Structures are given as C-alpha cells and as structure tokens.
Amino acid sequence: MAEHIAHTFDVQLKELATKVEELGQLAVKQVSDSIQALSTCDTALAERVIAKDDLADALQREIEQKAIIIIARRQPMAVDLREIIGSLHISNDLERVSDLAENVAKQTLQMNCADRLADLLDETCGLGQRARAQLERVLGSYRHRDVNEALEVRRGDSEIDALNTSLHTKLLARMAASPQHIAICTRLLFCGRNFERIGDHATNIAESVHYILMGFELAGDPPKNRLPGVG
Amino acid sequence: MAEHIAHTFDVQLKELATKVEELGQLAVKQVSDSIQALSTCDTALAERVIAKDDLADALQREIEQKAIIIIARRQPMAVDLREIIGSLHISNDLERVSDLAENVAKQTLQMNCADRLADLLDETCGLGQRARAQLERVLGSYRHRDVNEALEVRRGDSEIDALNTSLHTKLLARMAASPQHIAICTRLLFCGRNFERIGDHATNIAESVHYILMGFELAGDPPKNRLPGVG
C-alpha cells in the first residue's frame, strides 16, 4: 500500500514536470515567433503570438492547481517539496516570458513596414535569438536535471545585457542622426528591453533548477556586464 | 479540540494577510519613493529604492513559505484555499511592482540632472502618482474585503493606459523637435511604461480580491482605452 502511494506520488510529480516542459515549449515558440514576426513584419504571425498568450496563462494556472493539490494531499518534504515549489517558480517565469514575447508582437504591429531599419532590426532580432537560446538551454537543464548547464546559463546572461546596452546606444545615436526614425527606434528599444528581460527570466529559471537539485538558493546577483538601468 | 484547531487556522490565515499587507505597504513606499527620486533627481533616494527591492523579494518568499505550510498542514477547502492562493498571487504582483519601482530608480540614476524637462517630467510623475493611487486603493479593497472597490480599480486602469499613450506621443514629438533631448526622453518613456505596468499589477490584484471574495475569475480583459503596444 505504501509502495502504491509512493508510486502515485511519483506519477504526479512526473505529470507536473511534463506540464512545466509543455509550458516551456510554448514559451520558446512564442519567443521564436515574436522574433520571426518582428524580423519579417509578419502582422498575422504577430496577432497569433498575442492570441496564444492566453494559452500560456491557462497552462500556468493548471500547473499551480496541480502543485497545490499535491502539496495538500501529500505533505511533501525536502527534495519533493523543492521540486514542486521549483515548478511553481519556473512556470511563473515562463508565463512572464510569453507576456514579453506578446509585447514584442504588439510593438511589431505598431511599426511601419515601409520604414524599417535593416541593420538595427537585425541587431534587435539577434539579441532576441540569444535570449531564446538561453531559454532553450535552461529548459534543457531542467529536463536533464543538469545543474552545471543551469549555472552556465546564469553566467551567460551578462552577454545579453551587454548586447542590449550596445543596441540601446546605437538606437539613441540613430535617433539623433535621423529624427524621422525616432518612432521605429523607440519600438526597437522596447523590443530590446523585452528580450533582455526574457534573458533575466532564463536566469531565474536557472536559479530554480539549482534550488531543486542542490537544496539551497544561489547567493548574490549573477555576474553583470552592463550599465545600471539600460532598458 | 476541533475548535482549537479552527482557531489556530484562523490565526495563520490572519498572519498571512498581515504579511501581504506589509508587502503592500512596502510596494507603495517603493513607488512613492521612486516618483520622488525621479521628480527631484534625488540619487540617494533612488539608491535606497534599489537596495530595498531585496526586502520585497524576501517578504514575497516568506509569504509563499507560510502559504505552502498552511496548505500542507490544513488541506484547506473553498474560501480558505482561495484566500491562500489569492495571497500568493497578490504577493507575486506586489513583488513585481517593487521591481518596476526599482527600474524607475535605475532610470533616474542614468539621467543628467542639469538636462531635465520640467513639463514632461511632471507628466511622467503624474502618471506615477495615478498608478500609486490605484495600488493604494486596491490594497484598501483587500484589507476591507470590498469587491466593489476592487472592481472600481479594475475599471480605472484604462485611464492610466490613456495617460501613458498621451505621454508616449508627447515624448516622441519632443525627441523629433529637440534631438539633444533624445536620451532623457527615452528614460521617461521607460519610466512611463513602468508606471503603466504598475497599474496593470493593481488590476491583477483587483482580480485576485474578486476571486477571493466571489469564488470565480473575472472573464475577459478589463476595459481598455489605448492603442495596442504603447510601452
């Protein structure tokens, strides 16, 4: 009987992790699609990103409900409790990632397709790709329970911050040189900020993976390589 | 004995609500101080806002731990469970409000105090004050269990969105007219966006209060009065 209960509990934990991975895949797809829509001025794709944010919200709520039911029925301890709390934290971060991708899509809808700046657009999308790669990598560390991979993701965040700082500087210079491009440049500023924040959420997820596997929180901020307050 | 257990449970729920109110007061103070620092270019105050964000994070974690202990020990049902889940959601929103106030403080540190634009600065701070008022009001609705007050806050969000849209338009016009003010105007754009997001979190809190008191989620988005994607 005890074995049966333990088995059911394992199944519940596995289902929870599967749901988190499902939300993770959705968040990665949202980020990829938001970059694609921005890059090609694909307004139909941008609309789909915006519509799909509701799915991410619903999945996050479902994960929360499952987690609360497990906590109430099982009174888990130690590593099992960390697994559940970690799932809650990771799903919160993933839902925020979907929000940020949605905002990139909204910025895309506000841009004039005839008036896009190829070099700065490429740089913004490159920043987005880096953030997406960080997100995919940290989800791999969650799937494979790989704390070293999670720590690598955390260390990699400073590069994204540096890319955003560089983009920010170039956008300001372009606005000064070509006032007719101020509107589009401010849209790209917000997109850059959203991608930089997606990188921050990948870092948060890395810290949750570390907490699940190691049982303690990482102290201090991850290494930073940017001026305070850019974006 | 059953009465004793029920009494202890009530005490635990009350303690949880008290912690949420404490975090709420901290979040309001963070927003007020971030506006004050921005308005007067008070870099020492901005530094304090940035430092105090760790307190908000710690309080949020404490609320989460208390909530999980109550769920595991008490297996609460119906209104009690809603109260606990609502506390978790509200504390997540309050922690994000503190993050956004911290970002306003970081923007302030990046501004050149000699080069500030009184009219646009006033308008940005006015937007901040409206967001702060929404936050205070929704915390009052939580304290007094007043669903009508919460619904009023939710309805009021469209005004904040409209103010941010108006600010956004004016900032773009100023950048075009005075390219030497591009840097400061982009800082104010980000501050406006942060305040608009604080208003969104007040709306989320209003929806959590509604959920706690009424037992179901509000359907659909709150009334909107803005162009998509501003900020």
Tab-separated table of C-alpha atoms in Angstrom, chain B residues 34-42 104 107-108 111-129 167 170-171 174 184-185 187-189 191-192 195:
chain	number	residue	atom	x	y	z
B	34	SER	CA	10.739	56.185	-6.984
B	35	ILE	CA	8.452	59.038	-8.078
B	36	GLN	CA	10.015	61.398	-5.518
B	37	ALA	CA	13.549	60.452	-6.619
B	38	LEU	CA	12.629	60.940	-10.288
B	39	SER	CA	10.867	64.213	-9.627
B	40	THR	CA	13.708	65.807	-7.601
B	41	CYS	CA	16.680	63.960	-9.143
B	42	ASP	CA	17.445	62.568	-5.689
B	104	VAL	CA	12.326	53.776	-12.340
B	107	GLN	CA	16.448	55.223	-14.958
B	108	THR	CA	16.710	58.202	-12.583
B	111	MET	CA	19.568	60.927	-16.136
B	112	ASN	CA	21.531	64.118	-16.348
B	113	CYS	CA	20.089	66.344	-13.641
B	114	ALA	CA	21.056	69.506	-15.499
B	115	ASP	CA	19.113	68.429	-18.549
B	116	ARG	CA	15.645	67.639	-17.273
B	117	LEU	CA	12.439	68.679	-18.984
B	118	ALA	CA	10.074	70.047	-16.355
B	119	ASP	CA	6.827	69.633	-18.289
B	120	LEU	CA	7.414	66.054	-19.427
B	121	LEU	CA	8.945	65.089	-16.094
B	122	ASP	CA	5.827	66.414	-14.334
B	123	GLU	CA	3.605	64.451	-16.662
B	124	THR	CA	5.581	61.245	-16.089
B	125	CYS	CA	5.425	61.712	-12.320
B	126	GLY	CA	1.701	62.468	-12.573
B	127	LEU	CA	1.240	59.121	-14.301
B	128	GLY	CA	3.262	57.528	-11.491
B	129	GLN	CA	1.010	59.134	-8.881
B	167	LEU	CA	2.881	60.825	-22.630
B	170	LYS	CA	4.494	63.860	-26.446
B	171	LEU	CA	7.885	62.306	-25.755
B	174	ARG	CA	9.838	66.301	-28.214
B	184	ILE	CA	16.307	61.908	-21.372
B	185	CYS	CA	13.073	61.332	-23.308
B	187	ARG	CA	14.426	57.398	-19.974
B	188	LEU	CA	10.999	58.962	-19.414
B	189	LEU	CA	9.472	56.548	-21.956
B	191	CYS	CA	9.514	55.285	-16.637
B	192	GLY	CA	6.062	55.797	-18.187
B	195	PHE	CA	4.176	53.121	-14.169
